[in-house]
Short mmCIF file of N, CA and C in Angstrom, two decimals:
data_model
loop_
_atom_site.label_atom_id
_atom_site.label_comp_id
_atom_site.label_asym_id
_atom_site.label_seq_id
_atom_site.Cartn_x
_atom_site.Cartn_y
_atom_site.Cartn_z
N UNK A 1 5.85 118.93 -7.38
CA UNK A 1 4.95 120.47 -6.83
C UNK A 1 4.86 120.98 -4.91
N UNK A 2 5.24 121.39 -4.09
CA UNK A 2 4.45 121.13 -2.75
C UNK A 2 3.20 122.02 -3.06
N UNK A 3 2.77 121.59 -1.72
CA UNK A 3 1.95 121.54 -1.32
C UNK A 3 1.57 123.24 -0.90
N UNK A 4 2.72 123.65 -0.56
CA UNK A 4 2.92 124.87 -0.82
C UNK A 4 1.90 125.74 -1.37
N UNK A 5 2.57 125.04 -2.55
CA UNK A 5 2.11 126.08 -4.28
C UNK A 5 1.54 125.72 -4.57
N UNK A 6 0.59 124.35 -4.14
CA UNK A 6 -0.41 124.74 -4.58
C UNK A 6 -1.08 124.95 -3.48
N UNK A 7 -1.54 126.88 -2.21
CA UNK A 7 -1.82 127.91 -1.90
C UNK A 7 -2.23 126.55 -0.80
N UNK A 8 -1.32 125.32 0.23
CA UNK A 8 -1.61 124.73 1.06
C UNK A 8 -0.34 124.93 1.85
N UNK A 9 -1.48 124.53 3.56
CA UNK A 9 0.12 124.73 4.49
C UNK A 9 -0.07 124.11 5.78
N UNK A 10 0.46 123.50 6.35
CA UNK A 10 -0.71 122.89 8.06
C UNK A 10 -1.26 123.97 8.27
N UNK A 11 -0.04 125.32 8.32
CA UNK A 11 -1.18 126.51 9.28
C UNK A 11 -1.80 126.80 8.88
N UNK A 12 -2.98 127.14 7.75
CA UNK A 12 -3.92 127.40 7.02
C UNK A 12 -5.26 125.96 6.85
N UNK A 13 -4.60 124.98 6.81
CA UNK A 13 -5.19 123.59 6.38
C UNK A 13 -5.91 123.51 8.27
N UNK A 14 -4.94 124.06 9.08
CA UNK A 14 -5.31 123.15 10.84
C UNK A 14 -6.38 124.35 10.97
N UNK A 15 -6.34 126.03 10.33
CA UNK A 15 -7.45 126.52 10.65
C UNK A 15 -8.99 125.96 10.24
N UNK A 16 -8.83 125.17 9.24
CA UNK A 16 -10.26 125.14 9.05
C UNK A 16 -11.21 124.22 9.56
N UNK A 17 -12.05 123.30 9.71
CA UNK A 17 -12.52 122.33 9.85
C UNK A 17 -12.82 121.42 8.84
N UNK A 18 -12.87 119.92 9.63
CA UNK A 18 -12.40 118.77 9.28
C UNK A 18 -12.49 118.00 8.07
N UNK A 19 -13.56 118.61 7.09
CA UNK A 19 -13.97 118.06 5.94
C UNK A 19 -13.36 118.90 5.38
N UNK A 20 -13.45 120.62 5.26
CA UNK A 20 -12.52 121.15 4.85
C UNK A 20 -11.61 120.87 4.30
N UNK A 21 -10.37 120.51 5.90
CA UNK A 21 -9.49 119.88 5.34
C UNK A 21 -9.06 118.86 4.48
N UNK A 22 -10.27 117.60 4.50
CA UNK A 22 -10.23 117.12 3.60
C UNK A 22 -10.57 116.74 1.87
N UNK A 23 -11.03 117.35 2.04
CA UNK A 23 -11.08 118.60 0.59
C UNK A 23 -10.14 119.23 -0.44
N UNK A 24 -9.75 120.08 0.88
CA UNK A 24 -9.10 120.57 0.19
C UNK A 24 -7.34 119.93 -0.09
N UNK A 25 -7.14 118.91 1.49
CA UNK A 25 -5.84 117.96 0.29
C UNK A 25 -5.93 117.03 -0.02
N UNK A 26 -7.36 116.86 -0.89
CA UNK A 26 -7.47 115.62 -2.06
C UNK A 26 -8.03 116.52 -2.85
N UNK A 27 -8.15 117.94 -2.49
CA UNK A 27 -8.57 118.29 -4.33
C UNK A 27 -7.05 118.44 -4.48
N UNK A 28 -6.13 118.71 -3.86
CA UNK A 28 -4.69 118.76 -4.34
C UNK A 28 -3.86 117.92 -4.55
N UNK A 29 -4.12 117.10 -4.32
CA UNK A 29 -3.25 115.65 -4.78
C UNK A 29 -3.80 115.07 -5.76
N UNK A 30 -5.38 115.62 -6.48
CA UNK A 30 -5.89 115.25 -7.19
C UNK A 30 -5.82 116.20 -8.14
N UNK A 31 -5.32 117.54 -8.01
CA UNK A 31 -5.02 118.79 -9.01
C UNK A 31 -7.13 118.10 -10.06
N UNK A 32 -8.41 118.79 -8.60
CA UNK A 32 -9.36 118.41 -9.70
C UNK A 32 -9.74 119.34 -10.24
N UNK A 33 -9.67 118.60 -11.58
CA UNK A 33 -9.76 119.34 -12.85
C UNK A 33 -11.58 117.80 -13.92
N UNK A 34 -12.36 117.84 -13.07
CA UNK A 34 -13.33 117.54 -13.28
C UNK A 34 -13.71 117.47 -14.71
N UNK A 35 -13.77 115.80 -15.20
CA UNK A 35 -14.24 116.30 -16.76
C UNK A 35 -14.45 114.70 -17.09
N UNK A 36 -16.17 114.49 -15.91
CA UNK A 36 -16.80 113.52 -16.18
C UNK A 36 -15.99 111.78 -16.42
N UNK A 37 -14.91 111.82 -16.92
CA UNK A 37 -14.44 110.46 -17.14
C UNK A 37 -14.39 109.60 -15.89
N UNK A 38 -14.14 108.23 -16.20
CA UNK A 38 -14.34 107.01 -15.02
C UNK A 38 -12.98 107.59 -14.59
N UNK A 39 -12.06 107.95 -15.30
CA UNK A 39 -11.07 108.59 -13.87
C UNK A 39 -11.65 109.39 -12.77
N UNK A 40 -11.91 110.32 -13.46
CA UNK A 40 -13.34 111.53 -11.91
C UNK A 40 -13.75 111.00 -11.57
N UNK A 41 -14.74 109.86 -11.75
CA UNK A 41 -15.60 109.67 -11.13
C UNK A 41 -15.11 108.53 -9.73
N UNK A 42 -13.76 107.68 -10.74
CA UNK A 42 -12.85 106.81 -9.11
C UNK A 42 -12.16 108.41 -8.15
N UNK A 43 -12.05 109.42 -8.45
CA UNK A 43 -11.05 109.94 -7.77
C UNK A 43 -12.44 110.86 -6.57
N UNK A 44 -13.85 111.06 -7.43
CA UNK A 44 -14.70 111.46 -6.77
C UNK A 44 -15.15 110.84 -6.09
N UNK A 45 -15.45 109.09 -5.87
CA UNK A 45 -15.04 107.81 -4.88
C UNK A 45 -13.90 107.65 -3.95
N UNK A 46 -13.23 107.93 -4.20
CA UNK A 46 -11.79 109.03 -3.54
C UNK A 46 -12.13 109.35 -1.41
N UNK A 47 -12.55 110.98 -2.87
CA UNK A 47 -12.78 112.04 -2.40
C UNK A 47 -13.77 111.78 -0.83
N UNK A 48 -15.10 110.64 -1.57
CA UNK A 48 -15.65 110.95 -0.78
C UNK A 48 -15.83 110.38 0.81
N UNK A 49 -15.24 109.15 -0.51
CA UNK A 49 -14.12 108.13 1.66
C UNK A 49 -13.64 108.72 2.43
N UNK A 50 -12.69 109.49 1.66
CA UNK A 50 -12.00 110.33 2.47
C UNK A 50 -12.55 111.44 3.99
N UNK A 51 -13.77 111.85 3.01
CA UNK A 51 -14.59 112.65 3.95
C UNK A 51 -14.79 112.18 4.10
N UNK A 52 -15.86 110.98 3.89
CA UNK A 52 -16.59 109.83 5.16
C UNK A 52 -16.08 109.46 6.71
N UNK A 53 -14.02 109.66 5.98
CA UNK A 53 -13.82 108.61 8.05
C UNK A 53 -13.43 110.20 8.19
N UNK A 54 -13.49 111.49 7.61
CA UNK A 54 -13.00 112.09 8.24
C UNK A 54 -14.68 112.74 9.37
N UNK A 55 -15.92 113.40 8.69
CA UNK A 55 -17.37 112.83 9.56
C UNK A 55 -17.01 112.10 10.48
N UNK A 56 -16.38 110.45 10.60
CA UNK A 56 -16.91 109.43 11.49
C UNK A 56 -15.76 109.88 12.68
N UNK A 57 -15.12 110.99 12.46
CA UNK A 57 -14.03 110.92 13.73
C UNK A 57 -15.69 112.27 14.68
N UNK A 58 -15.18 111.64 15.98
CA UNK A 58 -15.41 112.60 17.04
C UNK A 58 -15.34 114.70 16.75
N UNK A 59 -16.02 115.44 16.85
CA UNK A 59 -15.83 116.69 16.99
C UNK A 59 -14.86 117.16 17.23
N UNK A 60 -14.25 116.41 18.76
CA UNK A 60 -13.18 116.47 20.05
C UNK A 60 -11.81 116.33 19.21
N UNK A 61 -11.82 114.94 18.23
CA UNK A 61 -11.03 114.84 17.82
C UNK A 61 -10.74 114.49 16.12
N UNK A 62 -11.07 115.64 16.03
CA UNK A 62 -10.84 115.91 14.43
C UNK A 62 -9.01 115.54 14.08
N UNK A 63 -9.30 114.16 12.40
CA UNK A 63 -7.51 114.51 12.02
C UNK A 63 -6.59 114.94 12.01
N UNK A 64 -5.59 115.01 11.28
CA UNK A 64 -5.06 116.90 11.69
C UNK A 64 -4.55 116.00 10.04
N UNK A 65 -4.35 117.16 9.88
CA UNK A 65 -4.05 117.32 7.89
C UNK A 65 -2.88 116.10 7.84
N UNK A 66 -1.15 115.34 8.28
CA UNK A 66 -1.31 114.63 7.96
C UNK A 66 -1.94 113.20 7.97
N UNK A 67 -2.71 112.67 8.61
CA UNK A 67 -3.60 112.23 8.64
C UNK A 67 -4.39 111.56 7.84
N UNK A 68 -5.08 113.19 7.69
CA UNK A 68 -5.38 112.69 6.02
C UNK A 68 -4.85 112.59 4.46
N UNK A 69 -3.61 113.13 4.53
CA UNK A 69 -2.65 112.76 3.50
C UNK A 69 -2.85 111.41 3.66
N UNK A 70 -2.16 111.22 4.08
CA UNK A 70 -2.08 109.46 5.00
C UNK A 70 -3.46 108.78 4.81
N UNK A 71 -5.13 109.31 5.10
CA UNK A 71 -5.69 108.40 4.58
C UNK A 71 -6.32 108.60 3.38
N UNK A 72 -6.05 109.53 2.63
CA UNK A 72 -5.63 109.66 0.76
C UNK A 72 -4.98 109.07 0.15
N UNK A 73 -3.51 108.92 0.16
CA UNK A 73 -3.14 108.14 -0.06
C UNK A 73 -3.18 106.01 0.78
N UNK A 74 -3.78 106.59 1.78
CA UNK A 74 -3.95 104.62 1.56
C UNK A 74 -5.36 105.04 0.68
N UNK A 75 -6.50 105.18 0.75
CA UNK A 75 -7.72 105.26 -0.03
C UNK A 75 -7.32 105.42 -2.19
N UNK A 76 -6.82 105.84 -2.35
CA UNK A 76 -6.08 106.20 -3.43
C UNK A 76 -5.25 104.22 -3.67
N UNK A 77 -4.22 104.20 -2.79
CA UNK A 77 -4.30 102.35 -3.51
C UNK A 77 -4.78 101.59 -3.07
N UNK A 78 -5.50 101.60 -2.46
CA UNK A 78 -6.74 100.30 -2.34
C UNK A 78 -7.55 100.36 -3.27
N UNK A 79 -8.01 101.48 -3.74
CA UNK A 79 -9.03 101.62 -4.71
C UNK A 79 -8.68 101.25 -6.26
N UNK A 80 -7.56 102.28 -6.46
CA UNK A 80 -6.58 102.19 -7.27
C UNK A 80 -6.57 100.95 -7.87
N UNK A 81 -5.52 99.67 -6.60
CA UNK A 81 -5.43 98.40 -6.15
C UNK A 81 -6.36 97.10 -6.77
N UNK A 82 -7.42 97.43 -5.47
CA UNK A 82 -8.83 96.97 -6.05
C UNK A 82 -9.16 97.49 -7.77
N UNK A 83 -9.39 97.73 -8.13
CA UNK A 83 -9.70 98.25 -9.95
C UNK A 83 -8.67 97.04 -10.52
N UNK A 84 -7.85 97.19 -10.33
CA UNK A 84 -7.27 96.41 -11.62
C UNK A 84 -7.05 95.07 -10.54
N UNK A 85 -7.16 93.80 -9.66
CA UNK A 85 -6.99 93.09 -9.62
C UNK A 85 -8.85 93.26 -9.88
N UNK A 86 -9.33 93.50 -9.09
CA UNK A 86 -10.84 92.51 -9.49
C UNK A 86 -10.76 91.45 -10.59
N UNK A 87 -10.70 92.30 -12.28
CA UNK A 87 -10.42 91.46 -13.12
C UNK A 87 -9.61 90.47 -13.36
N UNK A 88 -8.06 90.06 -12.22
CA UNK A 88 -7.70 89.34 -12.08
C UNK A 88 -8.54 87.97 -11.16
N UNK A 89 -8.73 88.13 -10.44
CA UNK A 89 -9.86 87.80 -9.52
C UNK A 89 -10.83 86.70 -10.16
N UNK A 90 -11.17 87.95 -11.07
CA UNK A 90 -11.88 87.07 -11.91
C UNK A 90 -12.25 86.61 -12.65
N UNK A 91 -10.89 86.24 -13.63
CA UNK A 91 -10.91 85.07 -14.46
C UNK A 91 -9.85 84.19 -13.97
N UNK A 92 -9.49 84.54 -12.35
CA UNK A 92 -9.62 82.73 -11.31
C UNK A 92 -9.93 82.20 -11.53
N UNK A 93 -11.58 82.67 -11.10
CA UNK A 93 -12.76 81.69 -10.73
C UNK A 93 -12.58 81.80 -9.20
N UNK A 94 -12.07 83.99 -8.77
CA UNK A 94 -11.90 83.77 -7.03
C UNK A 94 -13.50 83.26 -6.16
N UNK A 95 -13.91 82.56 -5.41
CA UNK A 95 -15.76 82.56 -4.62
C UNK A 95 -15.49 83.75 -3.54
N UNK A 96 -16.28 84.44 -3.05
CA UNK A 96 -16.73 85.43 -3.05
C UNK A 96 -15.84 84.98 -1.27
N UNK A 97 -15.57 84.77 -0.68
CA UNK A 97 -14.81 84.53 0.26
C UNK A 97 -13.70 84.73 0.11
N UNK A 98 -13.42 84.63 -0.53
CA UNK A 98 -11.96 84.78 -2.16
C UNK A 98 -11.43 85.85 -2.08
N UNK A 99 -12.69 86.44 -2.41
CA UNK A 99 -12.42 88.17 -2.96
C UNK A 99 -12.40 88.68 -1.51
N UNK A 100 -13.56 88.50 -0.65
CA UNK A 100 -13.26 89.33 0.32
C UNK A 100 -11.28 89.84 0.99
N UNK A 101 -11.34 88.05 0.56
CA UNK A 101 -10.18 87.99 1.67
C UNK A 101 -8.66 89.17 1.44
N UNK A 102 -8.77 88.81 -0.04
CA UNK A 102 -7.79 89.62 -1.41
C UNK A 102 -8.11 91.02 -1.11
N UNK A 103 -9.81 91.56 -1.07
CA UNK A 103 -9.79 92.55 -1.15
C UNK A 103 -9.37 93.58 0.52
N UNK A 104 -9.82 92.26 1.84
CA UNK A 104 -9.50 93.27 2.99
C UNK A 104 -7.55 93.02 3.26
N UNK A 105 -6.89 92.54 2.53
CA UNK A 105 -5.53 92.07 2.31
C UNK A 105 -4.86 93.56 1.78
N UNK A 106 -5.44 94.02 0.96
CA UNK A 106 -4.82 94.77 -0.59
C UNK A 106 -5.27 96.61 1.42
N UNK A 107 -6.23 96.22 1.12
CA UNK A 107 -7.06 97.95 2.32
C UNK A 107 -5.11 97.70 2.77
N UNK A 108 -5.70 96.97 4.28
CA UNK A 108 -4.65 96.69 4.62
C UNK A 108 -2.89 96.85 4.16
N UNK A 109 -2.13 96.35 2.71
CA UNK A 109 -0.95 96.51 2.41
C UNK A 109 -1.31 97.98 1.94
N UNK A 110 -2.75 98.83 1.56
CA UNK A 110 -3.16 99.83 1.54
C UNK A 110 -2.07 101.04 2.61
N UNK A 111 -2.92 100.45 4.09
CA UNK A 111 -2.80 101.38 5.45
C UNK A 111 -1.24 100.92 5.90
N UNK A 112 -0.80 100.01 5.28
CA UNK A 112 0.37 100.06 5.74
C UNK A 112 1.63 100.80 4.72
N UNK A 113 1.47 100.90 3.80
CA UNK A 113 1.66 101.64 2.60
C UNK A 113 2.24 103.28 3.46
N UNK A 114 1.00 104.32 3.22
CA UNK A 114 0.51 105.06 3.98
C UNK A 114 0.53 105.34 5.04
N UNK A 115 1.02 104.19 6.08
CA UNK A 115 1.93 105.55 7.40
C UNK A 115 3.30 105.34 7.22
N UNK A 116 3.76 104.59 6.04
CA UNK A 116 5.17 104.39 6.23
C UNK A 116 6.00 105.40 5.20
N UNK A 117 5.06 106.62 4.65
CA UNK A 117 4.94 107.56 2.88
C UNK A 117 6.43 108.28 3.94
N UNK A 118 7.22 108.63 3.27
CA UNK A 118 7.88 109.41 3.95
C UNK A 118 7.41 111.35 4.06
N UNK A 119 6.30 111.21 4.11
CA UNK A 119 6.41 113.12 3.75
C UNK A 119 7.16 113.82 4.42
N UNK A 120 7.80 115.03 3.97
CA UNK A 120 7.57 116.08 4.87
C UNK A 120 7.47 116.44 6.27
N UNK A 121 8.10 116.98 7.28
CA UNK A 121 7.51 116.89 8.65
C UNK A 121 6.70 118.19 8.29
N UNK A 122 6.95 120.09 7.65
CA UNK A 122 6.16 120.65 7.15
C UNK A 122 5.61 121.02 6.44
N UNK A 123 5.23 119.44 5.45
CA UNK A 123 3.81 119.09 5.11
C UNK A 123 4.21 118.64 3.28
N UNK A 124 3.70 117.65 3.73
CA UNK A 124 3.53 116.94 2.81
C UNK A 124 3.65 117.76 1.15
N UNK A 125 4.27 117.24 -0.27
CA UNK A 125 4.04 117.14 -1.38
C UNK A 125 3.61 116.65 -2.92
N UNK A 126 3.30 116.94 -3.15
CA UNK A 126 2.48 116.03 -4.21
C UNK A 126 3.01 116.02 -4.24
N UNK A 127 4.75 115.89 -5.08
CA UNK A 127 4.84 114.87 -5.38
C UNK A 127 5.18 113.30 -5.08
N UNK A 128 5.66 113.08 -3.07
CA UNK A 128 5.53 112.94 -1.79
C UNK A 128 4.68 111.76 -1.67
N UNK A 129 3.31 112.60 -1.78
CA UNK A 129 2.41 111.72 -2.16
C UNK A 129 2.14 110.83 -3.09
N UNK A 130 2.36 111.34 -4.63
CA UNK A 130 2.07 110.91 -5.56
C UNK A 130 3.27 109.40 -5.42
N UNK A 131 3.86 109.68 -5.62
CA UNK A 131 5.49 108.35 -5.42
C UNK A 131 4.74 107.66 -4.03
N UNK A 132 4.66 107.52 -3.16
CA UNK A 132 3.76 107.34 -2.70
C UNK A 132 2.61 106.03 -3.06
N UNK A 133 1.52 106.58 -3.58
CA UNK A 133 0.86 105.98 -4.44
C UNK A 133 1.13 104.90 -5.03
N UNK A 134 2.27 105.33 -6.30
CA UNK A 134 2.83 104.27 -7.26
C UNK A 134 2.65 103.96 -7.24
N UNK A 135 4.29 104.24 -5.66
CA UNK A 135 5.01 102.54 -5.45
C UNK A 135 3.77 101.59 -4.21
N UNK A 136 2.67 102.02 -3.72
CA UNK A 136 1.97 101.26 -3.36
C UNK A 136 1.55 100.38 -4.33
N UNK A 137 0.54 101.02 -5.50
CA UNK A 137 0.22 100.49 -6.62
C UNK A 137 0.32 99.63 -7.47
N UNK A 138 1.68 99.81 -7.96
CA UNK A 138 2.93 98.88 -8.22
C UNK A 138 3.47 97.98 -7.10
N UNK A 139 3.72 97.81 -6.20
CA UNK A 139 3.89 96.67 -5.57
C UNK A 139 2.92 95.42 -5.25
N UNK A 140 1.40 95.96 -4.86
CA UNK A 140 0.58 95.40 -4.98
C UNK A 140 0.07 94.44 -5.80
N UNK A 141 0.03 95.32 -7.28
CA UNK A 141 -0.09 94.90 -8.09
C UNK A 141 1.09 93.30 -8.79
N UNK A 142 2.54 94.25 -8.51
CA UNK A 142 3.45 92.76 -8.07
C UNK A 142 2.81 91.12 -7.08
N UNK A 143 2.34 91.97 -5.91
CA UNK A 143 2.14 91.52 -4.83
C UNK A 143 0.66 90.39 -5.49
N UNK A 144 -0.22 90.48 -6.11
CA UNK A 144 -1.49 89.75 -6.06
C UNK A 144 -1.02 89.55 -7.53
N UNK A 145 0.14 89.44 -8.69
CA UNK A 145 0.37 88.51 -10.24
C UNK A 145 -0.20 90.62 -10.99
N UNK A 146 -0.92 91.09 -10.42
CA UNK A 146 -1.33 92.04 -11.65
C UNK A 146 -0.27 92.68 -12.63
N UNK A 147 -0.30 91.58 -14.12
CA UNK A 147 0.84 92.34 -14.75
C UNK A 147 1.04 94.23 -14.74
N UNK A 148 2.52 94.28 -15.34
CA UNK A 148 2.53 95.79 -15.00
C UNK A 148 2.28 96.26 -16.68
#
């Protein structure tokens, strides 16, 4: 489903302040329906991280809607992969330094997947976002030895 079908388009988003842009895009990406499940809590954490990232930008250099979409993809891939890989690292008895190293590697790979995500120039579709996220999570799991 296109973001336009979710009531979002780049022109509308450009008229909003950066925090509102982040919230609208993340809500569209997650089709936000709060149900107090663990998955819902993870989604709220991702929203909080993306909005925090937006707020860290100087007011005169607010991120574009595309940058917010890519940050949402990156954060979702990283947080989901870290959740899945944490148990594997624990089972292998990884040291704190090893866990930190793997976390940084995962975040770096997630950022690269987000940067390379194939998005429509006139506005990313939810399918494009979902594909980028699913591919990133699957590939990172494979790289770090998490069974699918």
